[in-house]
Amino acid sequence: MEGLYQPPPLKRTVSHWRDILIALVATGTMFYLWIGVEGAVYPVLLGALAIVVVMGFDRPAIPVILFVIFSFLRVHEAFEVLNPWKIPQTLALISIIMVFWHLVLARTMKPFWTRELTIFAIFFLIASATVATAVSRELAYKQWSDLFSKVGLITVIVAWTTRTPSDFHLINRMFVIFGSAVASVAIYNKLNGIGLVEGTRVTIGRATGSVLGDPNDLALALLFPLSFAGSLIISRVNIFDRLLGLVGFGTIFAGIICTQSRGGLLGITAVLALLGSRFIKSKALLITIGVVGVIGLFAVAGISGRQSGGAAEEGIDESSQGRLNAWETAWNMAKARPLTGVGLANFAPNYFFFTNDWDGKPHAVHSTWFGILAETGFPGVAVFLTMVGATALVARRSLKVVDSRDVDPRLKTAAVALAGGLASFCVSGTFLTQGFSWPFYMIFAMTVALSRVLSLDQPEEPALAADLPPLPARDTAAEANGSIPGQALQPPRSATFRLGASAP
């Protein structure tokens, strides 16, 4: 019958399970045939990179974060089979292409700027300017071009590309998975006596000159994934994430313990303290548990058995005395060059000229704060401390927002992870050198991105139009007498005009 609503015909759904099964069988067969051939890993890596490219067109944060993970955790150095493939450089190229696509061609990425990014830009300019004023310009430029310039660029890109709860959730999972993989290598080396320093402290890739060849740097690299794993444990997303967080936390925790790094153990304490503060409201009880926990961690890690900093040394041990001497040397550098410092990567080469206690070899500064003071001067450390403080305020505000509003649980998990990562950085950074490396700047970028997402997710308050008067107050007395409120505001019938009628 014409004129009656006719429902649209039902679409026949087509099942693709047979196609999926055929594809899986074919892929498995090819992998089985390749597994016994030399160089069989190459097709797998090519396929993985192709997947990253395809996913990057939809979510540009994926190749960017993978580049950060490989550059920061040095996954390709932990697994030597990946080292010849130049994976960080490949991911960097893919990241640049994806960002150009989304920012210029597709215009799906919306750049933004905040007060925190302005502070970061000022610090980046101050640190970059030291290349021209450094004692050794060659060393400063090499450090800037190899590392810090990439850190500066990727920091802004991470803040712009991390845009949705799914992005934060994926980043959380990836850091836990790759952090657990690196920690597993550390545990394996410890059990098999590979690359041990001072007889008991584990390293990774020390023979090949890896960044993870220093136990303190290895502990530092694992602290950031530890905070993400801890946040997954207490998250309310799903049971898979809780299991992933539990397994990842245990593995990464054991990996840091194997390094016997005191800064790493203090970083663990900071992460646990922040996670505990989500459940324990009594500060006295939390502090008591923290003190007992620190003592227990030092006992479990076997710090007393270390050749340097162990119980065999009386008074101030050699390791602690070396740190104190390095901090004094950093202060001497800042006093001698207060505006610019000695320049990037110039602390160790100039140690002899500024130290009051030369023992025949230069030392690392073993402190983020003193390292920045020595290499960028008083202006640099002042701006850096301002940036850390601003990041802490934003992280604290984000925690309050996710606790007071009904937000996506994935955002709440990210807020806890970033706050824990910042706490571990501030504590461990006092004893570990990480002023110009990835950890803090990734925490900073993701904290800024999270604050942006939470601000855009805020419900808007209803507002009156600018040119409309407010509604009249309700007259309850008039309603009781049977009259209609607001009736006096209506014009008399004689003053109204019908549509199309002319005025008398």
Coordinates of C-alpha atoms in Angstrom, one line a residue:
M1 CA 0.0 0.0 0.0
E2 CA 1.3 3.4 -0.9
G3 CA 1.8 6.0 1.7
L4 CA 2.6 3.6 4.5
Y5 CA 6.0 3.2 6.0
Q6 CA 8.0 0.4 4.5
P7 CA 10.8 -0.9 6.7
P8 CA 14.2 -1.2 4.9
P9 CA 15.0 -4.8 3.9
L10 CA 17.2 -6.7 6.3
K11 CA 20.8 -6.9 5.2
R12 CA 22.3 -10.4 5.1
T13 CA 25.3 -10.6 7.3
V14 CA 28.3 -12.4 5.7
S15 CA 30.5 -14.4 8.0
H16 CA 34.3 -14.0 7.5
W17 CA 35.4 -16.7 9.9
R18 CA 36.4 -19.0 7.0
D19 CA 38.6 -16.3 5.5
I20 CA 40.2 -15.5 8.8
L21 CA 40.9 -19.2 9.4
I22 CA 42.5 -19.6 6.0
A23 CA 44.7 -16.6 6.6
L24 CA 45.8 -17.8 10.0
V25 CA 46.6 -21.3 8.7
A26 CA 48.6 -19.8 5.7
T27 CA 50.5 -17.4 8.0
G28 CA 51.3 -20.2 10.5
T29 CA 52.5 -22.5 7.7
M30 CA 54.8 -19.8 6.2
F31 CA 56.1 -19.0 9.7
Y32 CA 56.8 -22.7 10.3
L33 CA 58.7 -23.0 7.1
W34 CA 60.7 -19.8 7.7
I35 CA 61.6 -20.6 11.3
G36 CA 64.4 -23.0 10.4
V37 CA 65.9 -20.7 7.8
E38 CA 68.7 -18.2 8.7
G39 CA 67.3 -14.7 8.7
A40 CA 63.7 -15.9 9.3
V41 CA 63.1 -13.0 11.7
Y42 CA 63.3 -10.4 8.9
P43 CA 59.9 -11.1 7.3
V44 CA 58.3 -11.0 10.7
L45 CA 59.9 -7.6 11.4
L46 CA 58.9 -6.3 8.0
G47 CA 55.3 -7.4 8.7
A48 CA 55.3 -5.7 12.1
L49 CA 56.6 -2.4 10.6
A50 CA 53.9 -2.6 8.0
I51 CA 51.3 -3.0 10.7
V52 CA 52.7 0.0 12.5
V53 CA 52.4 2.1 9.4
V54 CA 48.8 1.1 8.8
M55 CA 47.8 1.7 12.4
G56 CA 49.7 5.0 12.3
F57 CA 47.3 6.4 9.7
D58 CA 44.5 6.0 12.2
R59 CA 46.4 6.6 15.5
P60 CA 49.6 8.5 15.1
A61 CA 50.5 8.0 18.7
I62 CA 51.4 4.4 18.1
P63 CA 54.6 4.8 16.0
V64 CA 55.6 7.8 18.2
I65 CA 55.4 5.9 21.4
L66 CA 57.1 2.9 19.9
F67 CA 60.0 5.2 19.0
V68 CA 60.1 6.5 22.6
I69 CA 60.1 2.9 24.0
F70 CA 62.9 1.7 21.8
S71 CA 65.0 4.8 22.4
F72 CA 64.3 4.9 26.1
L73 CA 64.2 1.2 27.1
R74 CA 66.8 0.2 24.4
V75 CA 64.8 -2.9 23.5
H76 CA 66.9 -3.5 20.5
E77 CA 70.0 -3.6 22.7
A78 CA 68.4 -6.0 25.2
F79 CA 67.6 -8.3 22.3
E80 CA 70.6 -8.3 20.1
V81 CA 68.8 -9.9 17.2
L82 CA 67.0 -6.6 16.7
N83 CA 70.1 -4.4 16.8
P84 CA 71.2 -4.5 13.1
W85 CA 67.7 -3.4 12.0
K86 CA 68.0 0.2 13.1
I87 CA 64.5 0.1 14.6
P88 CA 64.6 3.5 16.4
Q89 CA 65.7 5.3 13.2
T90 CA 62.9 3.4 11.2
L91 CA 60.3 4.3 13.8
A92 CA 61.5 7.9 13.8
L93 CA 61.0 8.1 10.1
I94 CA 57.5 6.5 10.3
S95 CA 56.6 8.9 13.1
I96 CA 57.6 12.0 11.1
I97 CA 55.6 10.8 8.1
M98 CA 52.5 10.0 10.2
V99 CA 52.7 13.4 12.0
F100 CA 53.1 15.2 8.6
W101 CA 50.1 13.3 7.2
H102 CA 47.8 14.1 10.2
L103 CA 49.0 17.6 10.8
V104 CA 49.4 19.0 7.2
L105 CA 47.6 16.7 4.7
A106 CA 44.6 15.2 6.6
R107 CA 44.5 17.9 9.2
T108 CA 43.1 15.5 11.8
M109 CA 45.6 16.6 14.4
K110 CA 44.9 19.8 16.2
P111 CA 48.0 21.5 17.7
F112 CA 47.6 23.3 21.0
W113 CA 49.8 25.3 23.3
T114 CA 49.8 25.6 27.1
R115 CA 51.7 27.4 29.8
E116 CA 53.6 24.2 30.6
L117 CA 54.7 23.8 27.0
T118 CA 56.0 27.4 27.1
I119 CA 58.1 26.6 30.1
F120 CA 59.5 23.6 28.3
A121 CA 60.3 25.6 25.2
I122 CA 62.2 28.1 27.4
F123 CA 64.2 25.3 29.0
F124 CA 64.9 23.7 25.6
L125 CA 66.2 27.0 24.3
I126 CA 68.4 27.5 27.3
A127 CA 69.9 24.0 27.0
S128 CA 70.4 24.4 23.3
A129 CA 72.2 27.7 23.7
T130 CA 74.8 26.0 25.8
V131 CA 76.0 24.2 22.7
A132 CA 77.5 27.6 21.6
T133 CA 78.9 28.4 25.0
A134 CA 80.1 25.0 26.1
V135 CA 83.7 24.3 27.1
S136 CA 83.7 21.6 24.5
R137 CA 81.3 22.5 21.7
E138 CA 81.9 19.3 19.9
L139 CA 80.7 17.2 22.8
A140 CA 77.8 19.5 23.5
Y141 CA 76.6 19.4 19.9
K142 CA 76.9 15.6 19.7
Q143 CA 74.7 15.3 22.8
W144 CA 72.2 17.8 21.4
S145 CA 72.0 16.2 18.0
D146 CA 72.0 12.6 19.1
L147 CA 69.5 12.9 22.0
F148 CA 68.2 16.2 23.3
S149 CA 67.0 17.6 19.9
K150 CA 64.9 14.4 19.5
V151 CA 63.6 14.7 23.1
G152 CA 62.5 18.2 22.4
L153 CA 60.7 17.4 19.2
I154 CA 59.1 14.2 20.4
T155 CA 57.9 15.8 23.6
V156 CA 55.7 18.2 21.7
I157 CA 54.6 15.5 19.3
V158 CA 53.6 13.1 22.1
A159 CA 51.5 15.9 23.7
W160 CA 49.7 16.4 20.4
T161 CA 49.2 12.8 19.3
T162 CA 47.9 11.4 22.6
R163 CA 44.3 12.4 22.2
T164 CA 41.9 9.7 23.3
P165 CA 41.4 7.3 26.2
S166 CA 42.4 4.5 23.8
D167 CA 45.7 6.2 23.2
F168 CA 46.5 6.4 26.9
H169 CA 45.4 2.8 27.4
L170 CA 47.6 1.5 24.6
I171 CA 50.6 3.4 25.8
N172 CA 50.1 2.0 29.3
R173 CA 50.0 -1.5 28.0
M174 CA 53.0 -1.1 25.7
F175 CA 55.2 0.3 28.4
V176 CA 54.3 -2.6 30.7
I177 CA 54.9 -5.2 28.0
F178 CA 58.2 -3.9 26.8
G179 CA 59.4 -3.0 30.3
S180 CA 58.7 -6.6 31.4
A181 CA 60.7 -7.9 28.4
V182 CA 63.7 -5.8 29.3
A183 CA 63.4 -6.8 33.0
S184 CA 63.2 -10.4 32.0
V185 CA 66.6 -10.1 30.2
A186 CA 68.0 -8.5 33.4
I187 CA 66.7 -11.4 35.5
Y188 CA 68.2 -13.9 33.1
N189 CA 71.6 -12.2 33.2
K190 CA 71.5 -12.1 36.9
L191 CA 70.7 -15.9 37.2
N192 CA 73.4 -16.7 34.6
G193 CA 76.1 -14.3 35.8
I194 CA 76.1 -12.3 32.5
G195 CA 77.4 -8.7 32.6
L196 CA 77.6 -8.4 36.3
V197 CA 79.3 -5.3 37.8
E198 CA 81.0 -5.5 41.2
G199 CA 80.2 -9.2 41.2
T200 CA 76.5 -8.8 42.0
R201 CA 74.9 -5.9 40.1
V202 CA 73.2 -6.8 36.8
T203 CA 73.5 -4.9 33.5
I204 CA 72.4 -5.5 29.9
G205 CA 74.6 -5.2 26.9
R206 CA 77.6 -3.9 28.8
A207 CA 80.0 -5.7 26.4
T208 CA 78.6 -3.9 23.4
G209 CA 78.5 -0.5 25.1
S210 CA 74.8 -0.3 25.7
V211 CA 73.2 2.5 27.7
L212 CA 71.8 -0.2 29.9
G213 CA 75.3 -1.4 30.7
D214 CA 75.2 0.8 33.8
P215 CA 73.1 -0.7 36.6
N216 CA 71.8 2.7 37.7
D217 CA 70.7 3.6 34.2
L218 CA 69.0 0.2 33.9
A219 CA 67.1 0.7 37.1
L220 CA 66.1 4.2 35.9
A221 CA 64.8 2.8 32.6
L222 CA 62.6 0.2 34.4
L223 CA 61.1 2.7 36.9
F224 CA 58.8 4.3 34.4
P225 CA 57.1 1.1 33.2
L226 CA 56.8 0.1 36.9
S227 CA 54.4 3.0 37.6
F228 CA 52.3 2.0 34.6
A229 CA 52.2 -1.6 35.8
G230 CA 51.1 -0.5 39.3
S231 CA 48.3 1.6 37.9
L232 CA 47.0 -1.3 35.9
I233 CA 46.8 -3.4 39.1
I234 CA 44.4 -1.0 40.8
S235 CA 42.6 0.0 37.6
R236 CA 38.9 -0.9 37.0
V237 CA 39.2 -1.4 33.2
N238 CA 39.1 -5.2 32.9
I239 CA 40.6 -8.4 34.4
F240 CA 43.2 -8.7 31.6
D241 CA 44.7 -5.4 32.4
R242 CA 44.9 -6.3 36.1
L243 CA 46.6 -9.6 35.3
L244 CA 49.0 -7.8 32.9
G245 CA 49.8 -5.2 35.6
L246 CA 50.3 -7.9 38.2
V247 CA 52.7 -9.9 36.1
G248 CA 54.5 -6.8 34.8
F249 CA 54.9 -5.3 38.2
G250 CA 56.4 -8.4 39.6
T251 CA 58.8 -8.9 36.7
I252 CA 59.9 -5.2 36.6
F253 CA 60.2 -5.1 40.4
A254 CA 62.5 -8.1 40.3
G255 CA 64.6 -6.6 37.5
I256 CA 65.2 -3.4 39.5
I257 CA 66.1 -5.4 42.6
C258 CA 68.7 -7.2 40.6
T259 CA 70.5 -3.9 39.8
Q260 CA 71.0 -3.2 43.5
S261 CA 70.6 0.5 42.7
R262 CA 69.8 2.6 45.7
G263 CA 68.2 5.3 43.5
G264 CA 66.1 2.6 41.9
L265 CA 64.9 1.2 45.3
L266 CA 63.9 4.7 46.4
G267 CA 62.0 5.1 43.1
I268 CA 60.1 1.9 43.8
T269 CA 59.2 3.3 47.2
A270 CA 57.9 6.5 45.7
V271 CA 55.7 4.5 43.3
L272 CA 54.4 2.3 46.1
A273 CA 53.7 5.3 48.3
L274 CA 51.6 7.0 45.7
L275 CA 49.7 3.8 45.0
G276 CA 49.2 3.2 48.7
S277 CA 47.9 6.8 49.2
R278 CA 44.9 5.8 47.0
F279 CA 43.8 3.4 49.8
I280 CA 45.5 4.5 53.0
K281 CA 44.3 7.9 54.1
S282 CA 46.4 8.1 57.3
K283 CA 49.7 9.8 56.5
A284 CA 51.3 8.6 59.7
L285 CA 50.5 5.0 58.8
L286 CA 51.7 5.5 55.2
I287 CA 55.0 7.0 56.3
T288 CA 55.5 4.1 58.8
I289 CA 54.8 1.5 56.1
G290 CA 57.1 3.4 53.8
V291 CA 60.1 3.4 56.2
V292 CA 59.7 -0.3 56.9
G293 CA 59.3 -0.9 53.2
V294 CA 62.6 0.9 52.4
I295 CA 64.5 -1.1 55.0
G296 CA 62.9 -4.3 53.6
L297 CA 63.8 -3.4 50.0
F298 CA 67.4 -2.7 50.9
A299 CA 67.6 -6.0 52.7
V300 CA 66.0 -7.9 49.8
A301 CA 68.2 -6.3 47.2
G302 CA 71.3 -7.2 49.1
I303 CA 72.7 -3.6 49.2
S304 CA 74.9 -4.6 52.2
G305 CA 76.7 -7.1 50.0
R306 CA 77.7 -4.6 47.4
Q307 CA 81.5 -4.0 46.9
S308 CA 80.8 -0.3 46.9
G309 CA 78.2 1.1 49.3
G310 CA 78.0 -2.2 51.2
A311 CA 78.1 -3.0 54.9
A312 CA 81.8 -3.8 54.7
E313 CA 82.7 -0.1 54.3
E314 CA 82.7 2.0 57.5
G315 CA 81.4 5.5 57.8
I316 CA 80.5 7.2 54.5
D317 CA 81.1 4.5 51.9
E318 CA 83.0 5.0 48.7
S319 CA 79.9 5.3 46.6
S320 CA 78.3 7.9 48.8
Q321 CA 81.5 9.9 49.1
G322 CA 81.8 9.9 45.3
R323 CA 78.3 11.3 45.0
L324 CA 79.1 14.1 47.5
N325 CA 82.3 15.0 45.6
A326 CA 80.4 15.0 42.3
W327 CA 77.7 17.3 43.7
E328 CA 80.4 19.7 45.1
T329 CA 82.1 19.7 41.7
A330 CA 78.8 20.5 40.0
W331 CA 78.4 23.5 42.4
N332 CA 81.9 24.6 41.5
M333 CA 81.0 24.5 37.8
A334 CA 77.9 26.6 38.4
K335 CA 79.8 29.2 40.4
A336 CA 82.5 29.5 37.7
R337 CA 80.0 29.7 34.8
P338 CA 76.7 30.8 36.5
L339 CA 74.7 31.8 33.4
T340 CA 75.5 29.0 31.0
G341 CA 77.2 26.2 32.9
V342 CA 79.8 24.1 31.2
G343 CA 77.5 22.9 28.5
L344 CA 75.7 19.7 27.6
A345 CA 77.7 16.5 28.1
N346 CA 80.6 18.5 29.5
F347 CA 80.4 17.5 33.2
A348 CA 82.6 14.4 33.2
P349 CA 85.3 15.8 30.7
N350 CA 85.7 18.9 32.9
Y351 CA 85.5 17.1 36.3
F352 CA 89.3 17.4 36.8
F353 CA 89.3 21.2 36.5
F354 CA 86.5 21.9 39.0
T355 CA 86.8 19.1 41.6
N356 CA 88.3 19.6 45.1
D357 CA 89.1 15.9 45.5
W358 CA 90.6 14.3 42.4
D359 CA 91.0 10.5 42.7
G360 CA 92.4 9.9 39.3
K361 CA 89.2 9.4 37.3
P362 CA 86.2 11.5 36.4
H363 CA 82.8 10.7 37.9
A364 CA 79.2 11.0 36.7
V365 CA 77.2 13.6 38.6
H366 CA 74.6 11.1 39.9
S367 CA 71.9 13.7 40.4
T368 CA 69.5 15.2 37.9
W369 CA 69.3 18.5 39.7
F370 CA 73.1 19.0 40.1
G371 CA 73.6 17.8 36.6
I372 CA 71.4 20.4 35.1
L373 CA 72.9 23.1 37.4
A374 CA 76.4 22.2 36.2
E375 CA 75.6 22.0 32.5
T376 CA 73.0 24.8 32.1
G377 CA 73.8 27.2 35.0
F378 CA 71.4 28.8 37.4
P379 CA 68.9 30.0 34.8
G380 CA 68.6 26.5 33.4
V381 CA 68.0 24.7 36.7
A382 CA 65.5 27.5 37.8
V383 CA 63.4 26.9 34.7
F384 CA 63.7 23.1 35.0
L385 CA 62.5 23.2 38.6
T386 CA 59.6 25.4 37.5
M387 CA 58.7 22.9 34.8
V388 CA 58.8 20.0 37.3
G389 CA 56.6 22.0 39.7
A390 CA 54.1 22.9 36.9
T391 CA 53.9 19.3 35.9
A392 CA 53.3 18.2 39.5
L393 CA 50.4 20.8 39.7
V394 CA 48.9 19.5 36.5
A395 CA 49.2 15.9 37.6
R396 CA 47.6 16.7 41.0
R397 CA 44.8 18.5 39.3
S398 CA 44.2 15.6 36.9
L399 CA 44.0 13.2 39.9
K400 CA 41.4 15.4 41.5
V401 CA 39.4 15.5 38.3
V402 CA 39.3 11.8 37.7
D403 CA 38.4 11.2 41.4
S404 CA 35.6 13.8 41.5
R405 CA 34.0 13.0 38.1
D406 CA 32.7 10.0 36.3
V407 CA 35.4 9.7 33.7
D408 CA 36.7 6.9 31.5
P409 CA 38.6 4.4 33.8
R410 CA 41.4 4.4 31.2
L411 CA 42.0 8.1 31.9
K412 CA 42.0 7.4 35.6
T413 CA 44.6 4.7 35.2
A414 CA 46.7 7.0 33.1
A415 CA 46.5 9.8 35.8
V416 CA 47.7 7.4 38.5
A417 CA 50.5 6.1 36.3
L418 CA 51.8 9.5 35.4
A419 CA 51.6 10.8 39.0
G420 CA 53.6 7.7 40.1
G421 CA 56.1 8.1 37.4
L422 CA 56.6 11.8 38.4
A423 CA 57.1 10.8 42.0
S424 CA 59.6 8.2 41.2
F425 CA 61.5 10.6 38.9
C426 CA 61.7 13.3 41.6
V427 CA 62.9 10.8 44.3
S428 CA 65.3 8.7 42.2
G429 CA 66.4 11.7 40.2
T430 CA 68.2 13.0 43.3
F431 CA 70.6 10.1 42.9
L432 CA 70.4 9.2 39.2
T433 CA 71.4 11.3 36.2
Q434 CA 68.3 11.8 34.0
G435 CA 68.0 15.5 33.3
F436 CA 68.4 15.3 29.5
S437 CA 67.1 11.8 28.8
W438 CA 63.6 10.5 28.1
P439 CA 61.8 9.7 31.4
F440 CA 60.7 13.1 32.7
Y441 CA 59.9 14.6 29.3
M442 CA 57.6 11.7 28.4
I443 CA 55.9 12.1 31.8
F444 CA 55.6 15.8 31.1
A445 CA 54.2 15.4 27.6
M446 CA 51.6 12.8 28.6
T447 CA 50.6 14.8 31.7
V448 CA 49.9 17.8 29.5
A449 CA 48.0 15.7 27.0
L450 CA 45.9 14.1 29.8
S451 CA 45.0 17.5 31.2
R452 CA 44.0 18.6 27.7
V453 CA 41.7 15.5 27.2
L454 CA 40.1 16.0 30.6
S455 CA 39.5 19.7 30.0
L456 CA 37.8 18.9 26.7
D457 CA 35.7 16.2 28.4
Q458 CA 34.2 18.6 30.9
P459 CA 30.5 19.0 30.8
E460 CA 29.5 22.5 29.8
E461 CA 27.2 24.5 32.1
P462 CA 23.9 25.6 30.4
A463 CA 24.0 29.3 29.7
L464 CA 21.5 31.9 28.5
A465 CA 21.9 33.6 25.2
A466 CA 23.5 37.0 25.4
D467 CA 20.5 38.8 23.9
L468 CA 17.7 37.2 25.8
P469 CA 16.4 38.4 29.2
P470 CA 16.4 36.0 32.2
L471 CA 13.3 34.1 32.9
P472 CA 10.9 35.7 35.4
A473 CA 10.8 34.4 38.9
R474 CA 8.2 31.8 39.7
D475 CA 5.2 33.4 41.6
T476 CA 3.9 30.6 43.9
A477 CA 1.2 32.9 45.4
A478 CA -0.2 33.7 42.0
E479 CA -0.3 30.0 41.2
A480 CA -2.2 29.3 44.4
N481 CA -4.9 31.9 43.4
G482 CA -5.3 30.2 40.0
S483 CA -3.7 32.9 37.8
I484 CA -0.9 32.1 35.3
P485 CA 2.5 33.4 36.2
G486 CA 3.9 35.8 33.6
Q487 CA 0.4 36.6 32.2
A488 CA 1.0 40.3 32.7
L489 CA 3.9 40.1 30.4
Q490 CA 1.8 39.2 27.4
P491 CA 0.7 42.1 25.1
P492 CA -3.0 42.9 24.8
R493 CA -4.9 41.1 21.9
S494 CA -5.4 44.4 20.1
A495 CA -1.6 44.9 19.8
T496 CA -0.9 41.6 18.1
F497 CA -0.8 41.3 14.3
R498 CA -1.7 38.4 12.1
L499 CA 0.9 37.1 9.6
G500 CA 0.6 39.2 6.4
A501 CA -1.7 41.8 8.0
S502 CA -0.8 45.5 7.8
A503 CA -0.7 47.8 10.7
P504 CA -3.8 50.0 11.1

